[in-house]
PDB file of C-alpha atoms in Angstrom:
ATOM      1  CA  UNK A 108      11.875 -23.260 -24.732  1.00 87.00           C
ATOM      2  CA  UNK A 109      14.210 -20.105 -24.044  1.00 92.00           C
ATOM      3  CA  UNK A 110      11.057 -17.815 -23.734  1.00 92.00           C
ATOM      4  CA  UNK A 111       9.062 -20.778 -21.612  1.00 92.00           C
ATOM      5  CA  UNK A 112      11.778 -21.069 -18.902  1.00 95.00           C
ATOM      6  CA  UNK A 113      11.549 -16.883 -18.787  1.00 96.00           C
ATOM      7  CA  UNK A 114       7.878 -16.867 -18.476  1.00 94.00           C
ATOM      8  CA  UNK A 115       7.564 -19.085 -16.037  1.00 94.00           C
ATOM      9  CA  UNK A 116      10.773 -17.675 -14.243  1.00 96.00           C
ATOM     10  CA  UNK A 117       8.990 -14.089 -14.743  1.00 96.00           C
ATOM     11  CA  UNK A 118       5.606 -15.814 -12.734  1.00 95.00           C
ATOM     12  CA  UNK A 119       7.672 -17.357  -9.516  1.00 97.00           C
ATOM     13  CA  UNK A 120       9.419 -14.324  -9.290  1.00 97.00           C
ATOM     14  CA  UNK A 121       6.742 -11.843  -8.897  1.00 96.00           C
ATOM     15  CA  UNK A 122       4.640 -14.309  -7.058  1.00 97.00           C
ATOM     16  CA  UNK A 123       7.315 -14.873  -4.637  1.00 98.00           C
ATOM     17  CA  UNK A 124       9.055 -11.391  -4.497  1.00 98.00           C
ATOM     18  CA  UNK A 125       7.377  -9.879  -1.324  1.00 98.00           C
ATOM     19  CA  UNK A 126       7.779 -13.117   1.105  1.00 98.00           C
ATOM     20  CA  UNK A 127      11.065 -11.591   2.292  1.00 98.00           C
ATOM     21  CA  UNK A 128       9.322  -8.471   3.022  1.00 98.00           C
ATOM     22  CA  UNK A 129       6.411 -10.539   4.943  1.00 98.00           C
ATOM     23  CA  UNK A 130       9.550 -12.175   7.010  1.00 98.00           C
ATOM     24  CA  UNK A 131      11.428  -8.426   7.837  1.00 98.00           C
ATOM     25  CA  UNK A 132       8.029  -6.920   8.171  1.00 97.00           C
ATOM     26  CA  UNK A 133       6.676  -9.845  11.106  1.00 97.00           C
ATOM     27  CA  UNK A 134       9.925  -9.614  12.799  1.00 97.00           C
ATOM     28  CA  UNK A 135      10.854  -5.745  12.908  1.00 96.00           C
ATOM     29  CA  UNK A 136       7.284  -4.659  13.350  1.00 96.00           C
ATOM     30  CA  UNK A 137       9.039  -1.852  11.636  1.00 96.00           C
ATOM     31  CA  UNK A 138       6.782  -0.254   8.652  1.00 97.00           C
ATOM     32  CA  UNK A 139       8.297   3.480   8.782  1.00 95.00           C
ATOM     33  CA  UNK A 140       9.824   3.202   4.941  1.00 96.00           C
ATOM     34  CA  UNK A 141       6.892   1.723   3.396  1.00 97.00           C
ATOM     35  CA  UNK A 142       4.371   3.259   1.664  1.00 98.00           C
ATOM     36  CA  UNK A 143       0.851   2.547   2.433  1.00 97.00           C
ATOM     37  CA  UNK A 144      -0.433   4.235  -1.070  1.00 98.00           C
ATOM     38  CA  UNK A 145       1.450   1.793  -2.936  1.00 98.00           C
ATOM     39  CA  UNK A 146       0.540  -1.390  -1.240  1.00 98.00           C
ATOM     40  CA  UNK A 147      -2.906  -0.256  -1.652  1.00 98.00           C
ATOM     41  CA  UNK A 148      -2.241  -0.027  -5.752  1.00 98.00           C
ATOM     42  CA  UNK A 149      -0.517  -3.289  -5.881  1.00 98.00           C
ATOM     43  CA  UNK A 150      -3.095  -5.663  -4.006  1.00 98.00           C
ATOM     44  CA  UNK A 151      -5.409  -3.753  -6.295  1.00 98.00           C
ATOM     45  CA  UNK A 152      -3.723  -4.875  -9.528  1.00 97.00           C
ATOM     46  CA  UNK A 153      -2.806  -8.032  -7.913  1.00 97.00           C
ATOM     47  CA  UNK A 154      -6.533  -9.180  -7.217  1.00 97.00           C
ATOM     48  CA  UNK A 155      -7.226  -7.403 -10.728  1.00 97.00           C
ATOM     49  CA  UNK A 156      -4.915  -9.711 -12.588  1.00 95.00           C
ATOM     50  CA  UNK A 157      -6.407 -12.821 -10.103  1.00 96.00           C
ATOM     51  CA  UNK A 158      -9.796 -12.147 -11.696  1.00 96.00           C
ATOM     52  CA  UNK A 159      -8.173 -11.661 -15.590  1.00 95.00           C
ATOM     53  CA  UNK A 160      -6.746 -14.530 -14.999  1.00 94.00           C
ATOM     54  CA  UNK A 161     -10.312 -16.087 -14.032  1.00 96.00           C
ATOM     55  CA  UNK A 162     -11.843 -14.726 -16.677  1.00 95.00           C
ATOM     56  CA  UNK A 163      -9.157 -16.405 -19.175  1.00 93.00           C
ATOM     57  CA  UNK A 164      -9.274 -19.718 -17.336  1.00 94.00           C
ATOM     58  CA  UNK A 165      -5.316 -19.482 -16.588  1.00 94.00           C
ATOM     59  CA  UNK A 166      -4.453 -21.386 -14.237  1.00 94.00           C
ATOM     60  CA  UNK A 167      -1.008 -20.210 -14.139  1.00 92.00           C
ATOM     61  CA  UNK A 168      -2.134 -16.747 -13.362  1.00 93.00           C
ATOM     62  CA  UNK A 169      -4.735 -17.391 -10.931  1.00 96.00           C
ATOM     63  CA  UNK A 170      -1.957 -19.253  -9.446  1.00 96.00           C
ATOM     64  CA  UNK A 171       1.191 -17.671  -8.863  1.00 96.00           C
ATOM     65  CA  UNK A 172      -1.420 -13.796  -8.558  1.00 96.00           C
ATOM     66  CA  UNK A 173      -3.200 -15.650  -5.497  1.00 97.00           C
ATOM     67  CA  UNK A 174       0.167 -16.610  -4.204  1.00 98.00           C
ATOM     68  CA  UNK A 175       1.674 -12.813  -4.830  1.00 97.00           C
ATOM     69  CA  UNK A 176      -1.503 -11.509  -3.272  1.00 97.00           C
ATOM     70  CA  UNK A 177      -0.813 -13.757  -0.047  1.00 98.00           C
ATOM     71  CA  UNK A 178       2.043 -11.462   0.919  1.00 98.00           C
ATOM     72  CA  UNK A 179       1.408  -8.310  -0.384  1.00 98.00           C
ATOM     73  CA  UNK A 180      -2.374  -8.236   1.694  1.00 98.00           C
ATOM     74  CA  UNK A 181      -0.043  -9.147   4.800  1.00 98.00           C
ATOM     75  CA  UNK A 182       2.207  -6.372   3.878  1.00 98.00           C
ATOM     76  CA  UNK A 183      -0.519  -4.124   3.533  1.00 98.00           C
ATOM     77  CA  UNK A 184      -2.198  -5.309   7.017  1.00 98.00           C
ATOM     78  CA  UNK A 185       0.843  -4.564   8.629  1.00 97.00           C
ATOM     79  CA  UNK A 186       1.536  -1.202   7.257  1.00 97.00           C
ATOM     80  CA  UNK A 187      -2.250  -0.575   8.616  1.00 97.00           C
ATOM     81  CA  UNK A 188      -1.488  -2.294  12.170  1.00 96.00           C
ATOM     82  CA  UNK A 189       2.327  -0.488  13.036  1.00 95.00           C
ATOM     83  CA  UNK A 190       1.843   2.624  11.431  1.00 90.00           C
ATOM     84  CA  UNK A 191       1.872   4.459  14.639  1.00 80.00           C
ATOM     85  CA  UNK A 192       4.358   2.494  16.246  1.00 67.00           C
ATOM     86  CA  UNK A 193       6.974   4.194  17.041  1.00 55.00           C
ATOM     87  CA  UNK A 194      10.735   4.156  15.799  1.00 48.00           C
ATOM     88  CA  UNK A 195      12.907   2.103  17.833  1.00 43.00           C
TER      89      UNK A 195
ATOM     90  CA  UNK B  12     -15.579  -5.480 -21.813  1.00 87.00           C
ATOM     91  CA  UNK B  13     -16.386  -5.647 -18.119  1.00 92.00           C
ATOM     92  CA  UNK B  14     -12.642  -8.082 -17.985  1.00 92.00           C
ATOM     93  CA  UNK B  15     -11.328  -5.953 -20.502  1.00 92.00           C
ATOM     94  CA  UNK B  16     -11.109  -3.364 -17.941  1.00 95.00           C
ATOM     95  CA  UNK B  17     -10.488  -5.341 -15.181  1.00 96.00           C
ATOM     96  CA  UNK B  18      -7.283  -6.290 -17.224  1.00 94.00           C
ATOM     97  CA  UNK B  19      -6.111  -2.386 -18.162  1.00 94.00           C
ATOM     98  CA  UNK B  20      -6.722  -1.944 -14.394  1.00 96.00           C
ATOM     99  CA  UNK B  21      -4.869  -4.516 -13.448  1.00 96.00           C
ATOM    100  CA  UNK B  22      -2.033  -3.404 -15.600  1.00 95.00           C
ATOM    101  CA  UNK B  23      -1.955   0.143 -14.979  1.00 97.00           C
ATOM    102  CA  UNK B  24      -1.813  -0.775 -11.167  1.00 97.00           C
ATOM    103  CA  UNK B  25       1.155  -2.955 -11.376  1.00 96.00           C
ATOM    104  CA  UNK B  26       2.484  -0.619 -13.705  1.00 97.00           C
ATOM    105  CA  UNK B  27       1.993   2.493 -11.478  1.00 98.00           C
ATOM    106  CA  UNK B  28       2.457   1.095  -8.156  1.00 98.00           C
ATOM    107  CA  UNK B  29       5.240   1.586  -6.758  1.00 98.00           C
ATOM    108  CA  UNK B  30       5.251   5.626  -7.854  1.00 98.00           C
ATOM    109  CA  UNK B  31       4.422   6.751  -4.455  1.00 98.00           C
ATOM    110  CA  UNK B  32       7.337   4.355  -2.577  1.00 98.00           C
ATOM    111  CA  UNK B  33       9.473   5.637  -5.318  1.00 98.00           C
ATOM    112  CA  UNK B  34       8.623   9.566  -4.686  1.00 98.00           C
ATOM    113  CA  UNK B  35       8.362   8.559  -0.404  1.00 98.00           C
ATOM    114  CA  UNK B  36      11.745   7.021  -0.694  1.00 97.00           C
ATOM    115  CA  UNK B  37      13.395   9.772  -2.689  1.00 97.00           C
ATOM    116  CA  UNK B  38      12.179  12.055  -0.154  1.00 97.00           C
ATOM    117  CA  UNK B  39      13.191  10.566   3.258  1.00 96.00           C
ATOM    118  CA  UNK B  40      16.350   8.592   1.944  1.00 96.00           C
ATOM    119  CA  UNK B  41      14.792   5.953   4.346  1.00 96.00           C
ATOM    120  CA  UNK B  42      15.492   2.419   3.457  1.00 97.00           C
ATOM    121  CA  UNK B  43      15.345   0.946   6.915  1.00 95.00           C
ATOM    122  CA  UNK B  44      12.091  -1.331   6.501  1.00 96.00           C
ATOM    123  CA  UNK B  45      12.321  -1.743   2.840  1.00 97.00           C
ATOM    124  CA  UNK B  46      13.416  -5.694   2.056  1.00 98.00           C
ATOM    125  CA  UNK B  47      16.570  -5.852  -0.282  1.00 97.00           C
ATOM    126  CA  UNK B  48      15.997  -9.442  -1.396  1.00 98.00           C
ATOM    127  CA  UNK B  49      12.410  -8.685  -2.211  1.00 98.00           C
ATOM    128  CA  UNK B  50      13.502  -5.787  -4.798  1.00 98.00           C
ATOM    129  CA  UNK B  51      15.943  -7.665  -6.253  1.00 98.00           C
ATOM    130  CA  UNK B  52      13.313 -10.609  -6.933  1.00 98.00           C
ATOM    131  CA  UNK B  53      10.889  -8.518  -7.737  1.00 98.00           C
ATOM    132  CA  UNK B  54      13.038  -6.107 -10.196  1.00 98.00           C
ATOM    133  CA  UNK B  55      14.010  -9.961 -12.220  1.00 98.00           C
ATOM    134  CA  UNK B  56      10.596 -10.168 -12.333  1.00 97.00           C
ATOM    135  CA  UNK B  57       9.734  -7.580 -14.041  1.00 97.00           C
ATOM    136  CA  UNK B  58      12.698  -7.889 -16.489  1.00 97.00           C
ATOM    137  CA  UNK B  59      11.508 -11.049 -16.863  1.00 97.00           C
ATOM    138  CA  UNK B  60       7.712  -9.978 -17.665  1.00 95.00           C
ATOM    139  CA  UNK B  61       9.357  -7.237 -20.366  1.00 96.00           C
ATOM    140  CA  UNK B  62      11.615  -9.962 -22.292  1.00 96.00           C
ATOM    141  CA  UNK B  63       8.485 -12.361 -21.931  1.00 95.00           C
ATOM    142  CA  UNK B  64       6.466 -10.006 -23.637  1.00 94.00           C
ATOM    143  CA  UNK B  65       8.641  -8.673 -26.733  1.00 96.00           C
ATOM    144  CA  UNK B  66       8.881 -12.384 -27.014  1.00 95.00           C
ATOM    145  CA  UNK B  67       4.995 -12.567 -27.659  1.00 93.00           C
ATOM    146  CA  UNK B  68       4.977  -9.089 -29.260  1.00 94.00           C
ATOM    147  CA  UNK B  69       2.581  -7.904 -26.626  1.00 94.00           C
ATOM    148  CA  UNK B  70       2.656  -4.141 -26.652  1.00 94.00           C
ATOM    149  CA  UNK B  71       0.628  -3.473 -23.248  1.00 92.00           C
ATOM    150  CA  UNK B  72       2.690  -6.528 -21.209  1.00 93.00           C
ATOM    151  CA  UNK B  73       6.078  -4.094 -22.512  1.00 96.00           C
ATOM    152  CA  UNK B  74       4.881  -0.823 -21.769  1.00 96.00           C
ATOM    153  CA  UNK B  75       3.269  -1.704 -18.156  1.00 96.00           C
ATOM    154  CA  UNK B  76       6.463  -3.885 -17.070  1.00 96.00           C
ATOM    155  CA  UNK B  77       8.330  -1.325 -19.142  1.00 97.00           C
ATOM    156  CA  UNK B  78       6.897   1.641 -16.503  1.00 97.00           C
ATOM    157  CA  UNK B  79       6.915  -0.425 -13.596  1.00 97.00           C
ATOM    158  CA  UNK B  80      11.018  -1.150 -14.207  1.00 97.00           C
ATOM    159  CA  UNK B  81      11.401   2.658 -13.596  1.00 98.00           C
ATOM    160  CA  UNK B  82      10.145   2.489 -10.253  1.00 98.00           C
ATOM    161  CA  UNK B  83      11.689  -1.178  -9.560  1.00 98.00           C
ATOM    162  CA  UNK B  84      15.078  -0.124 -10.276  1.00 98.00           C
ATOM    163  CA  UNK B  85      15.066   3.395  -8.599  1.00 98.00           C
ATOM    164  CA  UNK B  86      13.691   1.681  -5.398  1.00 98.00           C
ATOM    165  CA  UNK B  87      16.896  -0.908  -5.435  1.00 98.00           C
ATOM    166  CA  UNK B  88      19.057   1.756  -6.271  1.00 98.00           C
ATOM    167  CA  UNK B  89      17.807   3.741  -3.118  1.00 97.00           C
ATOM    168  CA  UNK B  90      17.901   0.636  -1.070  1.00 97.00           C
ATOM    169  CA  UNK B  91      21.659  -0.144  -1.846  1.00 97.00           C
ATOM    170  CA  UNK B  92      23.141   3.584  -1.895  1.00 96.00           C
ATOM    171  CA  UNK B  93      20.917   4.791   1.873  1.00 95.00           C
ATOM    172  CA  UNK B  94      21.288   1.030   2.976  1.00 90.00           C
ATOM    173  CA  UNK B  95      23.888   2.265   5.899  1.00 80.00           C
ATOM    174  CA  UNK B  96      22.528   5.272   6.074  1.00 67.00           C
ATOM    175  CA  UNK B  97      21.942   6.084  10.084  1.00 55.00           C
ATOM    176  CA  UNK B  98      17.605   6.216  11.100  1.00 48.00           C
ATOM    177  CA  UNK B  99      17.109   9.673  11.800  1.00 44.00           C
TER     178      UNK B  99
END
């Protein structure tokens, strides 16, 4: 019951984690700090563990990896789009 | 074994992933578009992922969330201690 409740609190959490950094990132326009090279790797492993989780007919996975890779392929747009924007 | 790899890529992404915002970060002591809240979700996350797995004696789902802690944590740790830190 213990190890449920951390599981699924483990899944929300990662699926979740980068919608605050969607919101700063669509507001400030401001990608200077991140780094493109690992937003690359992570929508990688992200749409990796989509397909796993395909492949093993979870629907947890599938779920809370599409939601995950939601924000971090925004993330990774935006680092793309404002990279040559300039400091303000 | 076509999904079998699909799942060690997966892992080793996630794992690996945020090396090069770790190393960027360490190097520019620029914190300015990195998301707080999104680090500290994503760090209980992880820690989440690792308890989840010694709970299910999974050796891989330790070592990957394991590895990817190391890079979690430094990133927060950056974030808080060059938070006020003046853009250059």
């Amino acid at each position: 019951m213990l190890f449920e409740f951390i599981g699924y609190l483990a899944g929300i959490c990662t699926a979740v984690c980068f919608m605050p950094q969607t919101i700063k990132t669509l507001r400030t326009r401001d990608v200077k700090s991140l780094s493109l090279t690992s937003y690359i790797i992570y929508n990688l492993g992200i749409f990796s563990w989509t397909l796993y989780g395909l492949h093993l007919k979870s629907v947890q996975m599938v779920l809370f990896n599409s939601i995950s890779l939601i924000f971090s392929l925004s993330i990774l747009y935006m680092i793309i789009k404002y990279k040559n924007k300039k400091a303000n």
